[in-house]
Coordinates of C-alpha atoms and ligand atoms in Angstrom, one line a residue:
Chain A
M528 CA -13.0 -38.0 -6.9
S529 CA -10.4 -37.3 -9.6
D530 CA -6.8 -38.3 -9.2
I531 CA -5.6 -34.8 -9.6
L532 CA -4.6 -33.3 -6.2
A533 CA -6.5 -30.2 -5.1
V534 CA -3.2 -28.8 -3.9
N535 CA 0.2 -30.2 -4.6
A536 CA 3.1 -28.2 -3.2
V537 CA 6.6 -29.4 -3.4
D538 CA 9.4 -27.6 -1.5
V539 CA 7.8 -24.2 -1.7
T540 CA 9.8 -21.3 -0.4
K541 CA 9.2 -17.6 0.1
R542 CA 11.6 -15.1 1.4
Y543 CA 11.0 -11.5 2.4
G544 CA 14.5 -10.1 2.4
A545 CA 16.5 -11.9 5.0
L546 CA 13.4 -13.6 6.5
T547 CA 12.3 -16.9 5.1
A548 CA 8.5 -16.9 5.7
V549 CA 7.9 -20.3 4.1
D550 CA 10.8 -22.6 4.1
G551 CA 10.6 -25.6 1.7
I552 CA 7.0 -26.6 2.5
S553 CA 5.5 -29.7 0.8
M554 CA 1.8 -30.5 1.0
A555 CA -0.7 -32.7 -0.8
V556 CA -4.4 -32.2 -0.5
A557 CA -6.7 -34.7 -2.2
Q558 CA -10.0 -33.6 -3.7
G559 CA -12.9 -33.9 -1.4
E560 CA -10.6 -33.6 1.6
V561 CA -11.0 -31.2 4.5
Y562 CA -7.4 -30.1 5.3
G563 CA -6.1 -28.0 8.1
V564 CA -3.0 -25.8 8.0
L565 CA -2.2 -25.1 11.7
G566 CA 0.4 -22.8 13.2
P567 CA 0.9 -20.0 15.6
N568 CA 1.2 -16.3 14.5
G569 CA 3.9 -15.8 12.0
A570 CA 4.2 -19.5 11.1
G571 CA 3.7 -18.7 7.4
K572 CA 0.1 -19.9 6.8
T573 CA -1.1 -16.8 5.1
T574 CA 2.1 -16.5 3.1
F575 CA 1.6 -20.1 1.8
L576 CA -2.0 -19.4 0.9
R577 CA -1.1 -16.2 -0.9
M578 CA 1.3 -18.2 -3.1
L579 CA -1.5 -20.6 -3.8
F580 CA -3.7 -17.7 -5.0
G581 CA -0.9 -16.3 -7.1
L582 CA -0.8 -13.0 -5.1
I583 CA 2.9 -13.6 -4.4
R584 CA 5.5 -15.5 -6.3
P585 CA 7.4 -18.4 -4.6
D586 CA 11.2 -18.1 -4.6
G587 CA 11.5 -21.8 -5.0
G588 CA 9.5 -25.1 -5.4
T589 CA 6.4 -25.9 -7.4
L590 CA 2.8 -25.3 -6.6
Q591 CA -0.1 -27.0 -8.4
V592 CA -3.7 -26.1 -7.7
L593 CA -6.2 -28.6 -9.2
G594 CA -3.5 -29.6 -11.6
R595 CA -2.7 -26.1 -12.8
T596 CA 0.3 -23.9 -12.1
W597 CA 0.6 -20.1 -12.2
Q598 CA 3.6 -20.2 -14.5
R599 CA 1.8 -22.2 -17.2
D600 CA -1.8 -21.3 -16.8
G601 CA -1.9 -17.8 -15.5
T602 CA -5.3 -16.8 -14.1
R603 CA -6.8 -20.1 -15.2
A604 CA -4.9 -21.6 -12.2
L605 CA -7.7 -20.1 -10.1
D606 CA -10.5 -21.8 -12.0
G607 CA -12.5 -23.7 -9.4
V608 CA -10.7 -22.1 -6.5
A609 CA -12.1 -19.5 -4.2
G610 CA -11.7 -18.2 -0.6
F611 CA -10.2 -15.4 1.3
L612 CA -7.0 -14.4 3.1
E613 CA -6.9 -12.9 6.5
S614 CA -10.0 -10.7 6.9
P615 CA -11.9 -10.4 3.6
R616 CA -11.9 -6.8 2.2
F617 CA -14.6 -5.0 0.1
Y618 CA -15.3 -1.5 -1.1
P619 CA -16.7 0.2 2.0
Y620 CA -18.6 2.8 0.0
L621 CA -20.7 0.1 -1.8
S622 CA -23.4 -2.2 -0.5
G623 CA -22.7 -5.9 0.2
R624 CA -24.9 -6.7 -2.8
V625 CA -23.1 -4.3 -5.2
N626 CA -19.8 -5.7 -4.0
L627 CA -20.9 -9.2 -4.9
E628 CA -22.3 -8.0 -8.2
L629 CA -19.0 -6.5 -9.1
L630 CA -17.1 -9.6 -8.1
A631 CA -19.6 -11.8 -10.0
G632 CA -18.8 -9.7 -13.1
L633 CA -15.2 -10.5 -12.7
D634 CA -16.0 -14.2 -12.3
G635 CA -17.9 -14.4 -15.6
G636 CA -20.2 -17.2 -16.5
D637 CA -23.5 -17.3 -14.5
A638 CA -22.0 -16.1 -11.2
P639 CA -24.4 -13.1 -11.1
T640 CA -27.4 -15.4 -10.9
R641 CA -26.1 -16.9 -7.7
I642 CA -26.0 -13.7 -5.6
D643 CA -29.3 -14.1 -3.9
R644 CA -28.5 -17.7 -2.9
V645 CA -25.1 -17.1 -1.5
L646 CA -26.4 -14.1 0.5
D647 CA -29.0 -16.4 1.9
T648 CA -26.4 -19.1 2.7
V649 CA -24.5 -16.7 4.9
D650 CA -27.6 -15.1 6.4
L651 CA -27.0 -11.6 5.0
T652 CA -30.2 -11.3 3.0
G653 CA -31.7 -8.5 5.1
R654 CA -28.5 -6.4 5.2
D655 CA -27.3 -6.8 1.6
R656 CA -28.3 -3.2 0.6
D657 CA -26.4 -1.6 3.4
K658 CA -22.9 -0.2 2.7
V659 CA -20.1 -2.6 3.7
G660 CA -18.5 0.3 5.6
G661 CA -21.3 -0.1 8.2
Y662 CA -20.9 -3.9 8.5
S663 CA -19.7 -5.5 11.6
F664 CA -16.5 -7.6 11.5
G665 CA -18.6 -10.8 11.5
M666 CA -20.8 -9.6 8.7
R667 CA -17.7 -8.8 6.6
Q668 CA -16.4 -12.3 7.3
R669 CA -19.7 -13.8 6.2
L670 CA -19.7 -11.6 3.1
G671 CA -16.2 -13.1 2.4
V672 CA -17.7 -16.6 2.4
A673 CA -20.5 -15.5 0.2
A674 CA -18.1 -13.9 -2.3
A675 CA -16.1 -17.2 -2.4
L676 CA -19.2 -19.3 -2.9
L677 CA -20.2 -17.1 -5.9
R678 CA -17.4 -18.9 -7.8
E679 CA -18.9 -22.3 -7.2
P680 CA -15.4 -23.5 -6.1
R681 CA -14.2 -27.0 -6.0
L682 CA -11.5 -25.9 -3.7
L683 CA -12.4 -23.5 -0.9
V684 CA -9.5 -21.8 0.9
L685 CA -10.3 -20.1 4.2
D686 CA -7.6 -18.3 6.1
E687 CA -8.5 -18.2 9.8
P688 CA -12.2 -17.6 9.1
A689 CA -13.2 -17.4 12.7
N690 CA -10.4 -15.0 13.6
G691 CA -11.7 -11.9 15.4
L692 CA -15.3 -13.1 15.8
D693 CA -17.2 -13.2 19.1
P694 CA -18.1 -16.6 20.6
A695 CA -21.5 -16.7 18.8
G696 CA -19.8 -15.7 15.5
I697 CA -17.2 -18.4 16.0
R698 CA -19.9 -21.0 16.6
D699 CA -21.8 -19.9 13.5
M700 CA -18.7 -19.7 11.3
R701 CA -17.6 -23.2 12.4
A702 CA -21.0 -24.5 11.7
L703 CA -21.0 -23.0 8.2
V704 CA -17.5 -24.3 7.4
G705 CA -18.5 -27.7 8.7
Q706 CA -21.6 -27.7 6.4
L707 CA -19.5 -26.6 3.5
A708 CA -17.0 -29.3 4.2
A709 CA -19.8 -31.9 4.5
S710 CA -21.2 -30.9 1.1
G711 CA -18.3 -32.5 -0.6
L712 CA -16.1 -29.4 -1.3
T713 CA -12.4 -29.6 -0.8
V714 CA -11.7 -27.2 2.0
L715 CA -8.3 -25.9 3.0
L716 CA -8.6 -24.3 6.3
S717 CA -5.9 -22.4 8.1
S718 CA -6.0 -21.7 11.8
H719 CA -4.0 -21.2 14.9
D720 CA -6.6 -23.0 17.0
M721 CA -6.4 -26.8 17.2
G722 CA -10.0 -26.9 18.4
E723 CA -11.2 -25.3 15.2
V724 CA -9.7 -27.9 12.9
E725 CA -9.8 -31.1 14.9
Q726 CA -13.6 -31.4 14.5
I727 CA -13.8 -31.0 10.8
C728 CA -10.4 -31.8 9.3
D729 CA -9.2 -35.2 8.1
N730 CA -5.6 -34.2 7.8
V731 CA -3.4 -31.4 9.0
T732 CA -0.1 -29.8 8.4
I733 CA 1.3 -28.1 11.4
M734 CA 3.7 -25.2 10.7
R735 CA 6.2 -23.4 12.8
T736 CA 8.3 -20.5 11.5
G737 CA 7.9 -21.4 7.9
T738 CA 8.6 -25.1 8.3
V739 CA 6.4 -28.2 8.7
V740 CA 6.5 -29.8 12.1
Y741 CA 3.8 -32.4 11.5
H742 CA 2.0 -33.9 8.5
G743 CA -0.7 -36.4 8.9
T744 CA -4.2 -37.4 10.1
I745 CA -5.9 -35.9 13.2
A746 CA -6.4 -39.5 14.4
T747 CA -2.6 -40.2 14.5
L748 CA -2.1 -36.9 16.2
R749 CA -4.7 -37.8 18.8
E750 CA -3.0 -41.1 19.6
Q751 CA 0.2 -39.2 20.3
A752 CA -1.4 -36.5 22.4
P753 CA -0.3 -36.3 26.1
E754 CA -2.7 -37.0 28.8
P755 CA -5.2 -34.3 29.7
A756 CA -4.2 -31.7 32.3
H757 CA -6.7 -30.6 34.9
R758 CA -6.8 -27.7 37.3
L759 CA -7.9 -28.7 40.7
S760 CA -8.8 -26.6 43.7
T761 CA -9.5 -28.2 47.2
S762 CA -10.1 -27.0 50.7
D763 CA -6.5 -27.9 51.5
D764 CA -4.2 -28.0 48.5
Q765 CA -1.1 -28.8 50.6
S766 CA -2.6 -32.1 51.9
A767 CA -4.0 -32.9 48.5
L768 CA -0.6 -32.5 47.0
A769 CA 0.9 -34.9 49.6
L770 CA -1.8 -37.5 48.7
A771 CA -0.5 -37.6 45.1
A772 CA 2.9 -38.9 46.1
G773 CA 3.7 -42.4 44.8
R774 CA 0.6 -42.7 42.6
P775 CA 1.5 -44.4 39.3
G776 CA 0.8 -42.5 36.1
L777 CA -0.1 -39.2 37.8
T778 CA 1.7 -35.9 38.2
V779 CA 0.4 -33.2 40.5
L780 CA 2.1 -29.8 40.8
A781 CA 1.2 -26.7 42.8
L782 CA 0.6 -24.0 40.2
D783 CA -0.8 -20.4 40.5
G784 CA -2.7 -21.1 43.7
A785 CA -4.2 -24.4 42.6
L786 CA -3.0 -27.8 41.5
A787 CA -2.2 -29.0 38.0
V788 CA -3.1 -32.7 37.7
R789 CA -1.9 -34.6 34.7
G790 CA -2.6 -38.3 34.1
S791 CA -5.0 -40.8 32.5
L792 CA -8.6 -40.5 33.3
D793 CA -8.5 -43.6 35.5
A794 CA -5.5 -42.3 37.5
V795 CA -7.2 -38.9 38.0
D796 CA -10.5 -40.6 39.1
A797 CA -8.6 -42.7 41.7
Y798 CA -6.7 -39.7 43.0
L799 CA -9.9 -37.6 43.3
S800 CA -11.7 -40.4 45.3
A801 CA -8.7 -40.6 47.6
V802 CA -8.8 -36.8 48.1
V803 CA -12.4 -36.9 49.1
R804 CA -12.0 -40.0 51.3
H805 CA -9.3 -38.0 53.1
G806 CA -11.9 -35.5 54.2
L807 CA -10.9 -32.7 51.7
A808 CA -13.6 -30.8 49.8
L809 CA -13.3 -30.4 46.0
R810 CA -13.9 -26.8 45.1
A811 CA -13.1 -26.7 41.4
L812 CA -12.0 -29.1 38.7
S813 CA -11.5 -28.0 35.1
L814 CA -9.8 -29.2 32.0
Q815 CA -6.8 -27.0 31.7
E816 CA -5.8 -27.8 28.2
A817 CA -7.2 -30.2 25.7
P818 CA -4.7 -33.0 24.9
L819 CA -4.4 -32.1 21.2
Q820 CA -3.9 -28.5 22.2
S821 CA -1.0 -29.5 24.5
L822 CA 0.6 -31.4 21.7
F823 CA 0.1 -28.5 19.3
F824 CA 2.0 -26.2 21.8
M825 CA 4.7 -28.9 22.2
L826 CA 5.1 -29.0 18.4
T827 CA 5.1 -25.3 17.8
E828 CA 6.8 -23.9 20.9
T829 CA 9.3 -26.4 22.2
S830 CA 12.5 -27.7 20.7
P831 CA 12.0 -30.6 18.3
E832 CA 13.6 -33.1 20.7
T833 CA 10.8 -32.9 23.2
V834 CA 8.1 -33.9 20.6
P835 CA 7.0 -37.5 20.8
G836 CA 9.4 -39.5 18.7
S837 CA 6.8 -41.7 17.0
L838 CA 5.3 -38.7 15.3
D839 CA 6.1 -38.6 11.6
R840 CA 7.3 -35.1 11.0
S841 CA 8.6 -35.6 7.5
P842 CA 6.4 -33.9 4.8
T843 CA 6.8 -36.7 2.3
G844 CA 6.3 -39.5 4.8
A845 CA 2.9 -38.6 6.0
R846 CA 1.1 -38.4 2.7
P847 CA 1.1 -40.9 -0.1
Chain B
M1316 CA -27.0 -19.8 9.7
T1317 CA -30.0 -22.1 9.7
A1318 CA -30.7 -25.8 9.5
T1319 CA -31.5 -25.6 5.8
T1320 CA -28.0 -24.2 5.0
S1321 CA -26.5 -27.4 3.7
A1322 CA -29.4 -28.0 1.4
R1323 CA -28.9 -24.5 0.0
I1324 CA -25.2 -25.0 -0.3
R1325 CA -25.7 -28.0 -2.4
E1326 CA -28.1 -26.0 -4.6
V1327 CA -25.5 -23.2 -4.8
R1328 CA -22.9 -25.6 -6.1
R1329 CA -25.1 -27.0 -8.9
P1330 CA -22.8 -28.0 -11.7
G1331 CA -23.0 -27.1 -15.3
A1332 CA -22.4 -23.3 -15.0
A1333 CA -21.7 -21.5 -18.3
N1334 CA -17.9 -21.1 -18.3
R1335 CA -17.5 -17.9 -20.2
R1336 CA -14.4 -16.1 -19.1
P1337 CA -14.6 -12.3 -18.5
G1338 CA -12.5 -10.1 -20.8
T1339 CA -11.0 -6.7 -20.5
P1340 CA -14.3 -5.0 -21.5
T1341 CA -15.9 -6.8 -18.5
A1342 CA -13.1 -5.5 -16.3
L1343 CA -13.6 -2.0 -17.7
R1344 CA -17.4 -2.1 -16.9
W1345 CA -16.4 -3.2 -13.4
E1346 CA -14.1 -0.2 -13.0
L1347 CA -16.6 2.3 -14.5
R1348 CA -19.3 1.1 -12.2
K1349 CA -17.1 1.7 -9.2
L1350 CA -16.1 5.1 -10.5
A1351 CA -19.7 6.1 -11.0
A1352 CA -20.4 5.3 -7.4
Q1353 CA -17.6 7.6 -6.2
A1354 CA -18.7 11.0 -5.1
R1355 CA -15.3 12.5 -6.0
A1356 CA -15.6 11.4 -9.7
R1357 CA -19.2 12.6 -9.9
Y1358 CA -18.5 16.0 -8.3
T1359 CA -15.4 16.5 -10.6
L1360 CA -17.6 16.0 -13.6
L1361 CA -20.3 18.3 -12.3
G1362 CA -17.7 20.9 -11.4
S1363 CA -16.2 20.7 -14.9
L1364 CA -19.7 21.5 -16.2
L1365 CA -20.6 24.3 -13.8
A1366 CA -17.3 26.0 -12.8
P1367 CA -16.6 27.4 -16.3
V1368 CA -20.1 29.1 -16.4
L1369 CA -19.3 30.8 -13.1
L1370 CA -15.8 31.8 -14.2
V1371 CA -17.1 33.3 -17.5
L1372 CA -19.7 35.3 -15.5
V1373 CA -17.1 36.6 -13.0
L1374 CA -14.5 37.5 -15.7
D1375 CA -17.2 39.1 -17.9
G1376 CA -18.2 41.3 -15.0
Q1377 CA -14.6 42.5 -14.3
Q1378 CA -13.7 46.0 -15.5
R1379 CA -10.0 45.2 -15.9
P1380 CA -9.4 42.0 -17.8
P1381 CA -6.3 39.8 -16.8
K1382 CA -3.9 41.4 -19.2
D1383 CA -0.8 39.4 -18.2
N1384 CA -2.4 36.3 -19.6
I1385 CA -2.6 35.3 -23.3
Y1386 CA -6.0 36.4 -24.6
G1387 CA -6.8 38.1 -21.3
R1388 CA -7.0 41.5 -22.9
H1389 CA -9.5 40.3 -25.5
I1390 CA -12.2 38.7 -23.3
H1391 CA -14.6 41.6 -23.6
D1392 CA -14.1 41.8 -27.4
S1393 CA -15.1 38.3 -28.4
G1394 CA -16.7 35.3 -26.8
Y1395 CA -14.0 33.2 -28.3
A1396 CA -11.2 34.8 -26.3
M1397 CA -12.4 33.5 -23.0
P1398 CA -12.2 29.8 -23.9
L1399 CA -8.6 30.4 -24.9
L1400 CA -7.8 32.2 -21.7
V1401 CA -9.3 29.4 -19.7
L1402 CA -7.4 26.8 -21.8
G1403 CA -4.1 28.6 -21.1
F1404 CA -4.9 28.8 -17.4
A1405 CA -6.1 25.2 -17.0
A1406 CA -2.8 23.9 -18.5
Q1407 CA -0.9 25.3 -15.5
W1408 CA -2.2 22.9 -12.9
V1409 CA -6.0 22.4 -13.4
F1410 CA -5.6 19.7 -16.1
P1411 CA -3.0 17.6 -14.2
L1412 CA -5.2 17.9 -11.0
L1413 CA -8.5 16.9 -12.7
T1414 CA -7.1 13.8 -14.3
A1415 CA -5.1 12.9 -11.2
L1416 CA -8.2 13.0 -9.1
V1417 CA -9.1 9.7 -10.7
A1418 CA -6.0 8.3 -12.3
G1419 CA -3.8 9.0 -9.2
D1420 CA -6.3 7.2 -7.0
I1421 CA -7.5 4.3 -9.1
F1422 CA -4.7 1.8 -8.3
A1423 CA -3.7 3.1 -4.9
S1424 CA -7.3 3.0 -3.6
E1425 CA -7.1 -0.8 -3.9
D1426 CA -4.1 -0.7 -1.6
Q1427 CA -6.0 1.7 0.7
H1428 CA -9.0 -0.6 0.9
G1429 CA -6.9 -3.7 0.9
T1430 CA -9.0 -5.0 -2.0
W1431 CA -6.2 -6.2 -4.4
K1432 CA -6.5 -9.7 -2.9
T1433 CA -10.3 -9.6 -3.4
V1434 CA -10.1 -8.6 -7.0
L1435 CA -7.1 -10.7 -8.0
T1436 CA -8.5 -13.9 -6.7
R1437 CA -11.3 -13.9 -9.3
S1438 CA -11.1 -14.8 -13.0
V1439 CA -9.4 -11.7 -14.4
S1440 CA -5.7 -11.2 -14.8
R1441 CA -3.5 -8.3 -13.5
T1442 CA -3.1 -7.3 -17.2
Q1443 CA -6.8 -7.0 -17.7
I1444 CA -7.2 -5.0 -14.4
F1445 CA -4.3 -2.8 -15.5
W1446 CA -5.9 -1.9 -18.8
A1447 CA -9.4 -1.6 -17.3
K1448 CA -8.1 1.0 -14.8
T1449 CA -6.0 2.8 -17.3
V1450 CA -8.7 3.1 -19.9
A1451 CA -11.2 4.2 -17.3
S1452 CA -8.8 6.9 -16.2
V1453 CA -8.3 8.1 -19.8
L1454 CA -12.1 8.1 -20.4
F1455 CA -12.6 10.1 -17.3
A1456 CA -9.9 12.6 -18.3
L1457 CA -11.4 13.0 -21.8
S1458 CA -14.9 13.5 -20.3
V1459 CA -13.6 16.2 -18.0
L1460 CA -11.9 17.9 -21.0
L1461 CA -15.0 17.7 -23.1
L1462 CA -17.3 19.1 -20.4
L1463 CA -14.8 22.0 -19.6
A1464 CA -14.5 22.8 -23.3
A1465 CA -18.2 22.6 -24.1
S1466 CA -19.2 24.5 -21.0
T1467 CA -16.6 27.3 -21.4
I1468 CA -17.2 27.8 -25.1
T1469 CA -21.1 27.7 -24.8
A1470 CA -21.2 30.0 -21.8
S1471 CA -18.7 32.5 -23.3
S1472 CA -20.4 32.7 -26.7
L1473 CA -23.8 33.1 -25.0
I1474 CA -22.7 35.6 -22.4
V1475 CA -20.0 37.6 -24.3
G1476 CA -21.1 37.0 -27.9
R1477 CA -19.8 35.5 -31.1
Q1478 CA -17.7 38.4 -32.3
S1479 CA -14.7 38.1 -34.5
L1480 CA -11.5 37.0 -32.7
V1481 CA -8.1 38.7 -33.0
G1482 CA -5.4 36.1 -34.0
L1483 CA -2.0 36.0 -32.3
T1484 CA -0.4 37.9 -35.2
G1485 CA -3.2 40.5 -35.1
Q1486 CA -5.3 39.1 -38.0
L1487 CA -9.0 39.2 -37.6
L1488 CA -10.8 35.8 -37.5
P1489 CA -14.5 36.0 -38.3
S1490 CA -16.9 34.0 -36.1
H1491 CA -17.2 31.0 -38.5
A1492 CA -13.4 30.7 -38.7
A1493 CA -12.8 31.3 -35.0
L1494 CA -15.0 28.5 -33.6
P1495 CA -13.3 25.6 -35.3
L1496 CA -9.9 27.0 -34.3
V1497 CA -11.0 27.3 -30.7
L1498 CA -12.3 23.8 -30.8
A1499 CA -9.1 22.6 -32.3
S1500 CA -7.1 24.4 -29.7
W1501 CA -8.9 22.6 -26.9
A1502 CA -8.4 19.3 -28.8
T1503 CA -4.6 19.9 -28.7
A1504 CA -4.8 19.4 -24.9
I1505 CA -5.9 15.8 -25.4
A1506 CA -2.4 14.3 -25.9
P1507 CA -0.7 16.0 -22.9
L1508 CA -3.7 15.3 -20.8
I1509 CA -3.4 11.6 -21.5
G1510 CA 0.3 12.0 -20.7
F1511 CA -0.5 13.4 -17.3
T1512 CA -3.0 10.6 -16.8
A1513 CA -0.2 8.1 -17.4
V1514 CA 2.0 10.0 -14.9
A1515 CA -0.8 9.8 -12.3
V1516 CA -1.3 6.1 -13.1
L1517 CA 2.4 5.4 -12.6
L1518 CA 2.5 7.3 -9.3
S1519 CA -0.7 5.5 -8.1
V1520 CA 0.8 2.1 -8.9
V1521 CA 4.3 2.8 -7.5
S1522 CA 3.4 4.8 -4.3
R1523 CA 0.3 2.8 -3.4
N1524 CA -0.8 6.0 -1.8
P1525 CA -3.8 8.0 -3.2
A1526 CA -2.5 11.3 -1.9
V1527 CA 0.8 10.9 -3.7
G1528 CA -1.1 9.8 -6.9
V1529 CA -3.3 12.9 -6.8
V1530 CA -0.9 15.6 -5.7
G1531 CA 2.2 14.2 -7.5
P1532 CA 1.1 15.1 -11.1
V1533 CA 0.2 18.6 -10.0
V1534 CA 3.6 19.2 -8.4
I1535 CA 5.3 17.6 -11.4
G1536 CA 3.3 19.9 -13.7
L1537 CA 4.3 23.0 -11.8
V1538 CA 7.9 22.0 -11.7
M1539 CA 7.9 21.5 -15.4
Q1540 CA 6.3 24.9 -16.0
L1541 CA 9.0 26.4 -13.9
A1542 CA 11.7 24.6 -15.7
G1543 CA 10.2 25.5 -19.0
S1544 CA 10.1 29.2 -18.1
L1545 CA 13.9 29.3 -17.3
G1546 CA 16.2 30.5 -20.0
G1547 CA 18.8 28.4 -21.7
L1548 CA 17.0 25.1 -21.2
D1549 CA 15.6 24.8 -24.7
A1550 CA 16.4 21.2 -25.2
V1551 CA 14.8 20.2 -21.9
R1552 CA 11.8 22.5 -22.5
H1553 CA 11.2 20.5 -25.7
L1554 CA 10.8 17.3 -23.8
L1555 CA 8.5 18.6 -21.0
L1556 CA 5.0 17.3 -20.8
T1557 CA 3.7 20.9 -20.1
T1558 CA 5.0 22.2 -23.4
P1559 CA 2.4 20.5 -25.7
F1560 CA -0.3 22.4 -23.8
E1561 CA 1.0 25.5 -25.6
S1562 CA 1.1 24.0 -29.1
W1563 CA -2.3 25.5 -30.0
H1564 CA -0.6 28.9 -30.4
G1565 CA 0.5 27.8 -33.9
L1566 CA -3.1 27.5 -34.9
L1567 CA -3.9 31.1 -34.3
T1568 CA -1.2 32.8 -36.3
E1569 CA -1.6 34.2 -39.8
D1570 CA 0.8 31.5 -41.2
R1571 CA -0.1 28.5 -39.2
F1572 CA 2.7 26.3 -38.1
S1573 CA 2.2 22.7 -37.1
G1574 CA 5.7 21.8 -35.8
P1575 CA 4.8 22.3 -32.1
L1576 CA 1.6 20.2 -32.6
I1577 CA 3.6 17.3 -34.0
D1578 CA 6.3 17.6 -31.4
G1579 CA 3.6 17.8 -28.7
L1580 CA 2.0 14.6 -29.9
L1581 CA 5.3 12.8 -29.9
V1582 CA 6.4 14.1 -26.5
S1583 CA 3.0 13.2 -25.0
A1584 CA 3.1 9.8 -26.6
G1585 CA 6.6 9.2 -25.2
W1586 CA 5.6 10.1 -21.7
T1587 CA 2.5 8.0 -21.9
V1588 CA 4.2 4.9 -23.2
V1589 CA 7.1 5.1 -20.7
C1590 CA 4.9 5.8 -17.7
L1591 CA 2.4 3.0 -18.6
A1592 CA 5.1 0.5 -19.4
V1593 CA 6.8 1.1 -16.0
A1594 CA 3.5 1.0 -14.2
Y1595 CA 2.5 -2.2 -15.9
A1596 CA 5.8 -3.9 -15.1
V1597 CA 5.6 -2.8 -11.5
L1598 CA 2.0 -4.0 -11.1
R1599 CA 2.7 -7.4 -12.8
R1600 CA 5.7 -8.1 -10.6
R1601 CA 4.6 -6.9 -7.2
D1602 CA 3.7 -9.1 -4.3
I1603 CA 0.2 -8.5 -3.0
T1604 CA 0.8 -8.7 0.7
G1605 CA -1.5 -6.1 2.2
G1606 CA -5.2 -6.2 3.1
Ligands
LIG2736 N1 5.0 -8.4 3.3 C1 5.8 -8.9 4.2 N2 7.1 -8.4 4.4 C2 7.9 -8.9 5.2 N3 7.7 -10.0 6.0 C3 6.5 -10.5 5.9 C4 5.5 -10.0 5.0 N4 4.4 -10.8 5.2 C5 4.6 -11.7 6.1 N5 5.9 -11.6 6.6 C6 6.6 -12.4 7.6 O1 6.5 -13.7 7.2 C7 6.2 -14.6 8.3 C8 5.0 -15.4 8.1 O2 3.9 -14.5 8.1 P1 2.4 -15.0 7.8 O3 1.5 -13.9 7.7 O4 2.4 -15.9 6.6 O5 2.1 -15.9 9.1 P2 0.7 -16.6 9.6 O6 1.0 -18.0 9.9 O7 -0.4 -16.3 8.6 O8 0.5 -15.8 10.9 P3 -0.9 -15.3 11.6 O9 -1.5 -16.4 12.4 O10 -0.5 -14.1 12.5 O11 -1.8 -14.8 10.5 C9 6.1 -13.6 9.5 O12 7.3 -13.6 10.2 C10 5.8 -12.3 8.9 O13 6.4 -11.3 9.7
LIG2737 MG1 -2.2 -15.3 8.7

């Protein structure tokens, strides 16, 4: 892959009046990489991606996309870039196919010859002549992916592509994004769901109210994640709670009519065996929160001091 | 999404695509194709063709012609009087409305549908989209004017006849002289019509609301009419965009005078340039945050 970064943001800032939506964000995405931008609602993910597409102007910092900038290159800064922001929008009074034909016209080149193939890729072939106004949310989302693929992008930017989809839709969208990522495209994926990015992304930037709270690989993040928390229900929770006392590496708390059990898998195994040996019946045991998810909440909800100290949270330190 | 998807994706991303960039004509075709698919635009064009025929039939059947209107008293005497009556009437609010139906909506509808982000993340610039939409609006306005004129003049000359027309100073204009003057009179509406198109474009860009874009120019037109009819406001009257709609009067007097025509062209051009310049600057600078 080329040396030119797919995305190179340095100290990018965007203010809406008194509110700083993006506050000095730096980010470097190499070509061929699958990169996640994670953050809760209002973290500034969409605002950052809007600047990347030139839809809004940064108040400070520099932003290069595939080596081009908006100030210098104008619309050419979008050559090789495609994707969508929030839910994709089309003209509801036109069919999916006509919408794609219109967009292909605005792309120029041989984009119009790709319409059938991209419709096929997102499984919309049978419904392409229906008006978009009659499409389900999931169909519009898939049409958004098709519209992006029309441009034969080198960098595909997807802003919460699974947002608002039903479970089957989420599964299909994740599979599609996974396949696109595997095909060698550079993918920049924003999400508020750790589970969505941890499977397919190599690197992530975690944002919180406009600032970066973590930059780095998923692998590093995983090493720093707290131990998994389980929800346990037994025939006698009081006795089970008493059995936990003094066990090393294990915390058990009474919580909402059940027990919250946190510890390494070995410690949890030993504790459960003891509970059963004591004559108590296990009624339910479920993973309450995936470890990475717990870390994500810690990073984005709690004060910075409670975050594991070894995590590199400086934007410049995490990436070469 | 099937197991063969990734194979297809690789095929889709085949390199070596022709890299011709789209220009403003491409963007114009894009806008005209959308316009052609809109029922509102199609019905407006159809109405511009059919409504004058109905109007001519109704007016022709009336015993008492509308005498308070210029050329109203002559509609039974010559088929050339009716088109001038309609021209005078249309200038009051019909022209601003007809052009605003498209021009007032053409930018704001992208806000309404949330499609700015879809359009502006392709390979065309805001400038190209601006000119495509503006030119499409002007082409639509000119089509409406052409249809109205052709339909009114044809219907009136077939239904009432091609008698001589009485000029505004009482002179008699034979049929062969009247027709070119009637056509020229309608042609004088082109400049202020484009001016109102620019007003509608500006309102459409600034308000981001199709209702404001469509109703605004009509209200502005009516207010200008009112201001123009008040006494003692001659300097202001001169600069109003509704005044050029009356400049054809100079064509139908014994000694023709072209002063109002030239003034009308200048005033219309002034309004057009200012409105389009402001609209362009606003569109260029705005943050696209909706959708
Ligand atoms: N047009 C706007 N005007 C004013 N404030 C805005 C505007 N757009 C976004 N904001 C604010 O900027 C902040 C970041 O919003 P943004 O949409 O980028 O967050 P996000 O990370 O994409 O959130 P979500 O997960 O909800 O999509 C929020 O506080 C939001 O209220
Ligand atoms: Mg968002």
